[in-house]
PDB file of C-alpha atoms in Angstrom:
ATOM      1  CA  UNK A 211     -87.259   1.338 -62.919  1.00  0.00           C
ATOM      2  CA  UNK A 212     -86.699  -2.265 -63.994  1.00  0.00           C
ATOM      3  CA  UNK A 213     -88.356  -4.245 -66.781  1.00  0.00           C
ATOM      4  CA  UNK A 214     -90.488  -7.376 -66.522  1.00  0.00           C
ATOM      5  CA  UNK A 215     -91.237  -9.458 -69.614  1.00  0.00           C
ATOM      6  CA  UNK A 216     -94.629 -11.179 -69.855  1.00  0.00           C
ATOM      7  CA  UNK A 217     -95.153 -13.852 -72.485  1.00  0.00           C
ATOM      8  CA  UNK A 218     -96.911 -17.143 -73.158  1.00  0.00           C
ATOM      9  CA  UNK A 219     -98.147 -19.203 -76.055  1.00  0.00           C
ATOM     10  CA  UNK A 220    -101.101 -18.918 -78.361  1.00  0.00           C
ATOM     11  CA  UNK A 221    -104.306 -19.449 -76.319  1.00  0.00           C
ATOM     12  CA  UNK A 222    -102.375 -19.947 -73.070  1.00  0.00           C
ATOM     13  CA  UNK A 223    -104.116 -16.993 -71.402  1.00  0.00           C
ATOM     14  CA  UNK A 224    -101.467 -14.275 -71.526  1.00  0.00           C
ATOM     15  CA  UNK A 225    -104.045 -11.604 -72.305  1.00  0.00           C
ATOM     16  CA  UNK A 226    -106.085 -12.670 -69.278  1.00  0.00           C
ATOM     17  CA  UNK A 227    -103.064 -12.383 -66.991  1.00  0.00           C
ATOM     18  CA  UNK A 228    -102.088  -9.053 -68.545  1.00  0.00           C
ATOM     19  CA  UNK A 229    -105.584  -7.695 -67.886  1.00  0.00           C
ATOM     20  CA  UNK A 230    -105.417  -8.863 -64.266  1.00  0.00           C
ATOM     21  CA  UNK A 231    -102.082  -7.141 -63.739  1.00  0.00           C
ATOM     22  CA  UNK A 232    -103.402  -3.961 -65.312  1.00  0.00           C
ATOM     23  CA  UNK A 233    -106.412  -4.010 -62.962  1.00  0.00           C
ATOM     24  CA  UNK A 234    -103.985  -4.296 -60.034  1.00  0.00           C
ATOM     25  CA  UNK A 235    -102.287  -1.100 -61.204  1.00  0.00           C
ATOM     26  CA  UNK A 236     -99.235  -2.514 -62.971  1.00  0.00           C
ATOM     27  CA  UNK A 237     -97.933  -0.333 -65.822  1.00  0.00           C
ATOM     28  CA  UNK A 238     -98.065  -2.440 -68.987  1.00  0.00           C
ATOM     29  CA  UNK A 239     -96.691  -1.855 -72.458  1.00  0.00           C
ATOM     30  CA  UNK A 240     -98.557  -4.054 -74.932  1.00  0.00           C
ATOM     31  CA  UNK A 241     -96.284  -5.006 -77.840  1.00  0.00           C
ATOM     32  CA  UNK A 242     -99.182  -6.477 -79.826  1.00  0.00           C
ATOM     33  CA  UNK A 243    -101.156  -3.241 -79.518  1.00  0.00           C
ATOM     34  CA  UNK A 244     -98.112  -1.266 -80.631  1.00  0.00           C
ATOM     35  CA  UNK A 245     -97.670  -3.674 -83.552  1.00  0.00           C
ATOM     36  CA  UNK A 246    -101.175  -2.754 -84.704  1.00  0.00           C
ATOM     37  CA  UNK A 247    -100.502   0.960 -84.297  1.00  0.00           C
ATOM     38  CA  UNK A 248     -97.248   1.061 -86.284  1.00  0.00           C
ATOM     39  CA  UNK A 249     -98.899  -0.404 -89.392  1.00  0.00           C
ATOM     40  CA  UNK A 250    -101.700   2.144 -89.618  1.00  0.00           C
ATOM     41  CA  UNK A 251    -102.027   3.757 -93.093  1.00  0.00           C
ATOM     42  CA  UNK A 252    -100.217   6.947 -92.037  1.00  0.00           C
ATOM     43  CA  UNK A 253     -97.124   5.073 -90.766  1.00  0.00           C
ATOM     44  CA  UNK A 254     -93.863   4.267 -92.619  1.00  0.00           C
ATOM     45  CA  UNK A 255     -94.196   0.525 -91.911  1.00  0.00           C
ATOM     46  CA  UNK A 256     -97.571   0.480 -93.666  1.00  0.00           C
ATOM     47  CA  UNK A 257     -96.091   1.819 -96.891  1.00  0.00           C
ATOM     48  CA  UNK A 258     -93.295  -0.752 -96.805  1.00  0.00           C
ATOM     49  CA  UNK A 259     -95.727  -3.616 -96.192  1.00  0.00           C
ATOM     50  CA  UNK A 260     -97.856  -2.570 -99.166  1.00  0.00           C
ATOM     51  CA  UNK A 261     -94.720  -2.197-101.290  1.00  0.00           C
ATOM     52  CA  UNK A 262     -93.405  -5.693-100.509  1.00  0.00           C
ATOM     53  CA  UNK A 263     -96.629  -7.666 -99.943  1.00  0.00           C
ATOM     54  CA  UNK A 264     -98.998  -5.929-102.364  1.00  0.00           C
ATOM     55  CA  UNK A 265    -102.604  -4.805-102.215  1.00  0.00           C
ATOM     56  CA  UNK A 266    -103.835  -8.338-101.481  1.00  0.00           C
ATOM     57  CA  UNK A 267    -103.079  -7.961 -97.751  1.00  0.00           C
ATOM     58  CA  UNK A 268    -105.317  -4.899 -97.381  1.00  0.00           C
ATOM     59  CA  UNK A 269    -108.873  -4.581 -96.139  1.00  0.00           C
ATOM     60  CA  UNK A 270    -111.477  -2.728 -98.184  1.00  0.00           C
ATOM     61  CA  UNK A 271    -110.974   0.190 -95.797  1.00  0.00           C
ATOM     62  CA  UNK A 272    -107.289   0.331 -96.750  1.00  0.00           C
ATOM     63  CA  UNK A 273    -105.922  -1.011 -93.475  1.00  0.00           C
ATOM     64  CA  UNK A 274    -103.769  -4.109 -93.089  1.00  0.00           C
ATOM     65  CA  UNK A 275    -105.713  -7.385 -93.060  1.00  0.00           C
ATOM     66  CA  UNK A 276    -103.855  -9.196 -90.274  1.00  0.00           C
ATOM     67  CA  UNK A 277    -105.430 -12.542 -91.116  1.00  0.00           C
ATOM     68  CA  UNK A 278    -104.305 -12.414 -94.752  1.00  0.00           C
ATOM     69  CA  UNK A 279    -100.851 -11.120 -93.868  1.00  0.00           C
ATOM     70  CA  UNK A 280    -100.516 -13.780 -91.182  1.00  0.00           C
ATOM     71  CA  UNK A 281    -101.409 -16.493 -93.665  1.00  0.00           C
ATOM     72  CA  UNK A 282     -98.693 -15.270 -96.039  1.00  0.00           C
ATOM     73  CA  UNK A 283     -95.889 -15.222 -93.481  1.00  0.00           C
ATOM     74  CA  UNK A 284     -97.040 -18.453 -91.785  1.00  0.00           C
ATOM     75  CA  UNK A 285     -96.157 -20.500 -94.867  1.00  0.00           C
ATOM     76  CA  UNK A 286     -93.160 -18.432 -96.018  1.00  0.00           C
ATOM     77  CA  UNK A 287     -90.193 -17.984 -93.644  1.00  0.00           C
ATOM     78  CA  UNK A 288     -88.543 -15.409 -95.937  1.00  0.00           C
ATOM     79  CA  UNK A 289     -91.693 -13.266 -95.948  1.00  0.00           C
ATOM     80  CA  UNK A 290     -91.877 -13.632 -92.170  1.00  0.00           C
ATOM     81  CA  UNK A 291     -88.311 -12.347 -91.779  1.00  0.00           C
ATOM     82  CA  UNK A 292     -89.040  -9.484 -94.174  1.00  0.00           C
ATOM     83  CA  UNK A 293     -92.071  -8.428 -92.160  1.00  0.00           C
ATOM     84  CA  UNK A 294     -89.983  -8.543 -88.985  1.00  0.00           C
ATOM     85  CA  UNK A 295     -87.352  -6.222 -90.472  1.00  0.00           C
ATOM     86  CA  UNK A 296     -90.126  -3.762 -91.363  1.00  0.00           C
ATOM     87  CA  UNK A 297     -92.111  -3.762 -88.133  1.00  0.00           C
ATOM     88  CA  UNK A 298     -89.725  -4.634 -85.294  1.00  0.00           C
ATOM     89  CA  UNK A 299     -87.638  -1.417 -85.398  1.00  0.00           C
ATOM     90  CA  UNK A 300     -90.836   0.648 -85.299  1.00  0.00           C
ATOM     91  CA  UNK A 301     -92.246  -1.432 -82.442  1.00  0.00           C
ATOM     92  CA  UNK A 302     -89.031  -1.134 -80.440  1.00  0.00           C
ATOM     93  CA  UNK A 303     -88.883   2.637 -80.877  1.00  0.00           C
ATOM     94  CA  UNK A 304     -92.463   2.982 -79.661  1.00  0.00           C
ATOM     95  CA  UNK A 305     -91.776   0.720 -76.669  1.00  0.00           C
ATOM     96  CA  UNK A 306     -88.641   2.652 -75.695  1.00  0.00           C
ATOM     97  CA  UNK A 307     -90.598   5.902 -75.841  1.00  0.00           C
ATOM     98  CA  UNK A 308     -93.249   4.520 -73.492  1.00  0.00           C
ATOM     99  CA  UNK A 309     -90.603   3.078 -71.145  1.00  0.00           C
ATOM    100  CA  UNK A 310     -88.938   6.496 -70.840  1.00  0.00           C
ATOM    101  CA  UNK A 311     -92.288   8.158 -70.160  1.00  0.00           C
ATOM    102  CA  UNK A 312     -93.062   5.687 -67.361  1.00  0.00           C
ATOM    103  CA  UNK A 313     -89.548   6.098 -65.939  1.00  0.00           C
ATOM    104  CA  UNK A 314     -89.980   9.865 -65.769  1.00  0.00           C
ATOM    105  CA  UNK A 315     -93.311   9.366 -63.993  1.00  0.00           C
ATOM    106  CA  UNK A 316     -91.456   7.497 -61.250  1.00  0.00           C
ATOM    107  CA  UNK A 317     -92.739   3.943 -61.714  1.00  0.00           C
ATOM    108  CA  UNK A 318     -90.749   1.208 -60.003  1.00  0.00           C
ATOM    109  CA  UNK A 319     -91.126  -1.229 -62.878  1.00  0.00           C
ATOM    110  CA  UNK A 320     -92.980  -1.763 -66.142  1.00  0.00           C
ATOM    111  CA  UNK A 321     -94.317  -4.963 -67.673  1.00  0.00           C
ATOM    112  CA  UNK A 322     -93.595  -5.596 -71.349  1.00  0.00           C
ATOM    113  CA  UNK A 323     -96.411  -7.775 -72.700  1.00  0.00           C
ATOM    114  CA  UNK A 324     -94.584  -9.470 -75.582  1.00  0.00           C
ATOM    115  CA  UNK A 325     -95.999 -12.597 -77.305  1.00  0.00           C
ATOM    116  CA  UNK A 326     -92.723 -13.572 -79.024  1.00  0.00           C
ATOM    117  CA  UNK A 327     -90.352 -12.654 -76.198  1.00  0.00           C
ATOM    118  CA  UNK A 328     -88.294 -15.857 -76.384  1.00  0.00           C
ATOM    119  CA  UNK A 329     -88.725 -16.338 -80.133  1.00  0.00           C
ATOM    120  CA  UNK A 330     -86.955 -13.078 -81.014  1.00  0.00           C
ATOM    121  CA  UNK A 331     -84.843 -12.639 -77.827  1.00  0.00           C
ATOM    122  CA  UNK A 332     -84.333  -8.963 -78.662  1.00  0.00           C
ATOM    123  CA  UNK A 333     -85.503  -7.769 -75.248  1.00  0.00           C
ATOM    124  CA  UNK A 334     -84.491 -10.548 -72.855  1.00  0.00           C
ATOM    125  CA  UNK A 335     -81.100  -9.062 -71.950  1.00  0.00           C
ATOM    126  CA  UNK A 336     -82.802  -5.906 -70.669  1.00  0.00           C
ATOM    127  CA  UNK A 337     -85.270  -7.718 -68.387  1.00  0.00           C
ATOM    128  CA  UNK A 338     -84.943  -8.209 -64.635  1.00  0.00           C
ATOM    129  CA  UNK A 339     -87.750 -10.792 -64.548  1.00  0.00           C
ATOM    130  CA  UNK A 340     -89.524 -12.914 -67.155  1.00  0.00           C
ATOM    131  CA  UNK A 341     -93.029 -14.318 -66.657  1.00  0.00           C
ATOM    132  CA  UNK A 342     -94.540 -17.136 -68.732  1.00  0.00           C
ATOM    133  CA  UNK A 343     -98.267 -17.839 -68.758  1.00  0.00           C
ATOM    134  CA  UNK A 344     -98.557 -21.619 -69.075  1.00  0.00           C
ATOM    135  CA  UNK A 345    -101.363 -24.095 -69.648  1.00  0.00           C
ATOM    136  CA  UNK A 346    -101.171 -27.803 -70.366  1.00  0.00           C
ATOM    137  CA  UNK A 347    -101.060 -28.840 -74.063  1.00  0.00           C
ATOM    138  CA  UNK A 348    -104.559 -30.335 -74.172  1.00  0.00           C
ATOM    139  CA  UNK A 349    -106.079 -27.194 -72.663  1.00  0.00           C
ATOM    140  CA  UNK A 350    -104.126 -24.972 -75.040  1.00  0.00           C
ATOM    141  CA  UNK A 351    -105.312 -26.964 -78.056  1.00  0.00           C
ATOM    142  CA  UNK A 352    -108.977 -27.001 -77.041  1.00  0.00           C
ATOM    143  CA  UNK A 353    -108.962 -23.285 -76.185  1.00  0.00           C
ATOM    144  CA  UNK A 354    -107.427 -22.373 -79.533  1.00  0.00           C
ATOM    145  CA  UNK A 355    -109.914 -24.492 -81.468  1.00  0.00           C
ATOM    146  CA  UNK A 356    -112.828 -22.917 -79.604  1.00  0.00           C
ATOM    147  CA  UNK A 357    -111.505 -19.353 -79.681  1.00  0.00           C
ATOM    148  CA  UNK A 358    -110.623 -19.192 -83.373  1.00  0.00           C
ATOM    149  CA  UNK A 359    -113.058 -21.821 -84.684  1.00  0.00           C
ATOM    150  CA  UNK A 360    -110.151 -23.822 -86.112  1.00  0.00           C
ATOM    151  CA  UNK A 361    -109.951 -27.513 -86.891  1.00  0.00           C
ATOM    152  CA  UNK A 362    -107.646 -29.638 -84.761  1.00  0.00           C
ATOM    153  CA  UNK A 363    -105.073 -29.881 -87.565  1.00  0.00           C
ATOM    154  CA  UNK A 364    -105.059 -26.102 -88.053  1.00  0.00           C
ATOM    155  CA  UNK A 365    -104.711 -25.487 -84.325  1.00  0.00           C
ATOM    156  CA  UNK A 366    -101.846 -27.965 -84.029  1.00  0.00           C
ATOM    157  CA  UNK A 367     -99.960 -26.195 -86.819  1.00  0.00           C
ATOM    158  CA  UNK A 368    -100.430 -22.794 -85.144  1.00  0.00           C
ATOM    159  CA  UNK A 369     -99.133 -24.087 -81.821  1.00  0.00           C
ATOM    160  CA  UNK A 370     -96.193 -25.852 -83.484  1.00  0.00           C
ATOM    161  CA  UNK A 371     -95.102 -22.549 -85.073  1.00  0.00           C
ATOM    162  CA  UNK A 372     -94.110 -21.247 -81.625  1.00  0.00           C
ATOM    163  CA  UNK A 373     -91.593 -22.421 -79.049  1.00  0.00           C
ATOM    164  CA  UNK A 374     -93.329 -25.077 -76.901  1.00  0.00           C
ATOM    165  CA  UNK A 375     -94.664 -23.714 -73.622  1.00  0.00           C
ATOM    166  CA  UNK A 376     -92.589 -26.253 -71.690  1.00  0.00           C
ATOM    167  CA  UNK A 377     -89.391 -24.755 -73.131  1.00  0.00           C
ATOM    168  CA  UNK A 378     -90.546 -21.223 -72.311  1.00  0.00           C
ATOM    169  CA  UNK A 379     -91.226 -22.273 -68.719  1.00  0.00           C
ATOM    170  CA  UNK A 380     -87.605 -23.433 -68.432  1.00  0.00           C
ATOM    171  CA  UNK A 381     -86.412 -19.991 -69.602  1.00  0.00           C
ATOM    172  CA  UNK A 382     -88.667 -17.960 -67.287  1.00  0.00           C
ATOM    173  CA  UNK A 383     -88.047 -16.648 -63.786  1.00  0.00           C
ATOM    174  CA  UNK A 384     -91.779 -16.806 -62.921  1.00  0.00           C
ATOM    175  CA  UNK A 385     -94.611 -19.032 -64.170  1.00  0.00           C
ATOM    176  CA  UNK A 386     -98.367 -18.460 -64.012  1.00  0.00           C
ATOM    177  CA  UNK A 387    -100.205 -21.766 -64.541  1.00  0.00           C
ATOM    178  CA  UNK A 388    -103.451 -20.909 -66.298  1.00  0.00           C
ATOM    179  CA  UNK A 389    -104.620 -24.506 -66.741  1.00  0.00           C
ATOM    180  CA  UNK A 390    -107.237 -24.264 -63.995  1.00  0.00           C
ATOM    181  CA  UNK A 391    -109.907 -21.822 -62.934  1.00  0.00           C
ATOM    182  CA  UNK A 392    -109.822 -18.051 -63.293  1.00  0.00           C
ATOM    183  CA  UNK A 393    -109.755 -17.739 -59.499  1.00  0.00           C
ATOM    184  CA  UNK A 394    -106.658 -19.952 -59.278  1.00  0.00           C
ATOM    185  CA  UNK A 395    -104.936 -17.884 -61.957  1.00  0.00           C
ATOM    186  CA  UNK A 396    -105.826 -14.659 -60.144  1.00  0.00           C
ATOM    187  CA  UNK A 397    -104.271 -15.931 -56.895  1.00  0.00           C
ATOM    188  CA  UNK A 398    -101.003 -16.584 -58.721  1.00  0.00           C
ATOM    189  CA  UNK A 399    -101.126 -13.169 -60.413  1.00  0.00           C
ATOM    190  CA  UNK A 400    -101.753 -11.444 -57.071  1.00  0.00           C
ATOM    191  CA  UNK A 401     -98.784 -13.254 -55.537  1.00  0.00           C
ATOM    192  CA  UNK A 402     -96.567 -12.117 -58.427  1.00  0.00           C
ATOM    193  CA  UNK A 403     -97.896  -8.558 -58.160  1.00  0.00           C
ATOM    194  CA  UNK A 404     -97.062  -8.401 -54.453  1.00  0.00           C
ATOM    195  CA  UNK A 405     -93.569  -9.706 -55.100  1.00  0.00           C
ATOM    196  CA  UNK A 406     -92.910  -7.094 -57.791  1.00  0.00           C
ATOM    197  CA  UNK A 407     -94.325  -4.328 -55.588  1.00  0.00           C
ATOM    198  CA  UNK A 408     -92.143  -5.339 -52.630  1.00  0.00           C
ATOM    199  CA  UNK A 409     -88.969  -5.662 -54.710  1.00  0.00           C
ATOM    200  CA  UNK A 410     -86.267  -3.043 -54.234  1.00  0.00           C
ATOM    201  CA  UNK A 411     -84.586  -3.848 -57.568  1.00  0.00           C
ATOM    202  CA  UNK A 412     -85.714  -0.488 -58.902  1.00  0.00           C
ATOM    203  CA  UNK A 413     -83.432   1.356 -56.457  1.00  0.00           C
ATOM    204  CA  UNK A 414     -80.241   0.050 -58.074  1.00  0.00           C
ATOM    205  CA  UNK A 415     -81.469   0.801 -61.592  1.00  0.00           C
ATOM    206  CA  UNK A 416     -82.570   4.307 -60.621  1.00  0.00           C
ATOM    207  CA  UNK A 417     -79.265   4.952 -58.828  1.00  0.00           C
ATOM    208  CA  UNK A 418     -77.328   3.910 -61.929  1.00  0.00           C
ATOM    209  CA  UNK A 419     -79.505   6.125 -64.129  1.00  0.00           C
ATOM    210  CA  UNK A 420     -78.961   9.109 -61.835  1.00  0.00           C
ATOM    211  CA  UNK A 421     -75.222   8.431 -61.712  1.00  0.00           C
ATOM    212  CA  UNK A 422     -75.044   8.291 -65.508  1.00  0.00           C
ATOM    213  CA  UNK A 423     -77.071  11.463 -65.867  1.00  0.00           C
ATOM    214  CA  UNK A 424     -74.936  13.243 -63.265  1.00  0.00           C
ATOM    215  CA  UNK A 425     -71.729  12.045 -64.856  1.00  0.00           C
ATOM    216  CA  UNK A 426     -72.757  13.194 -68.315  1.00  0.00           C
ATOM    217  CA  UNK A 427     -73.976  16.492 -66.918  1.00  0.00           C
ATOM    218  CA  UNK A 428     -70.709  17.010 -65.070  1.00  0.00           C
ATOM    219  CA  UNK A 429     -68.671  16.237 -68.163  1.00  0.00           C
ATOM    220  CA  UNK A 430     -70.657  18.733 -70.232  1.00  0.00           C
ATOM    221  CA  UNK A 431     -70.184  21.383 -67.506  1.00  0.00           C
ATOM    222  CA  UNK A 432     -66.406  20.872 -67.486  1.00  0.00           C
ATOM    223  CA  UNK A 433     -66.180  21.110 -71.268  1.00  0.00           C
ATOM    224  CA  UNK A 434     -68.219  24.329 -71.330  1.00  0.00           C
ATOM    225  CA  UNK A 435     -66.141  25.761 -68.506  1.00  0.00           C
ATOM    226  CA  UNK A 436     -62.909  25.084 -70.408  1.00  0.00           C
ATOM    227  CA  UNK A 437     -64.283  26.702 -73.576  1.00  0.00           C
ATOM    228  CA  UNK A 438     -65.483  29.838 -71.784  1.00  0.00           C
ATOM    229  CA  UNK A 439     -62.694  30.385 -69.303  1.00  0.00           C
TER     230      UNK A 439
END
């Protein structure tokens, strides 16, 4: 099984493309969903967030208020790095667990839906393909303003906090242009899906995994044999 990274920019339409791929049967691991799960009140990351950020970032129900926490880290790079050191190890462990489960089920590939794929670069070296969901700057700005009911100045600041989509396009192996209609986006997604389905890249990865497993198993057998006989 090989790994495909899916990313984009705020309001570029990554979630739309991810949903389309899921409907086509692609196995998807959603990093943003995992990020929400690892900060639930019963999780270690939750306790660390409360310890370092205080009760002010909590909802009345006791859960993490993502809007308040986001506002804190948006204006404070040190707080942003601190939050990353708390949550990223937990997110990565959960993603690795899901990857192994999908590998054992025999999937050819899995898509890692990761908003900050190129910002953090923690996963890029493990990916066979990277996909960026792009839209032109004017469309991105208007969509963000409408979606989140933000002023133009607020929306511009949010977009500026990420790597520009044009730079992400240059880093990607595949691009889905979501500037037009939903039908046009779907045609591009279907083309990508067919390409991933037809790829034989998974054979090499699976062969290497089997070889490693066999080699380790053989080594253990030889050691046991020496100890017993």
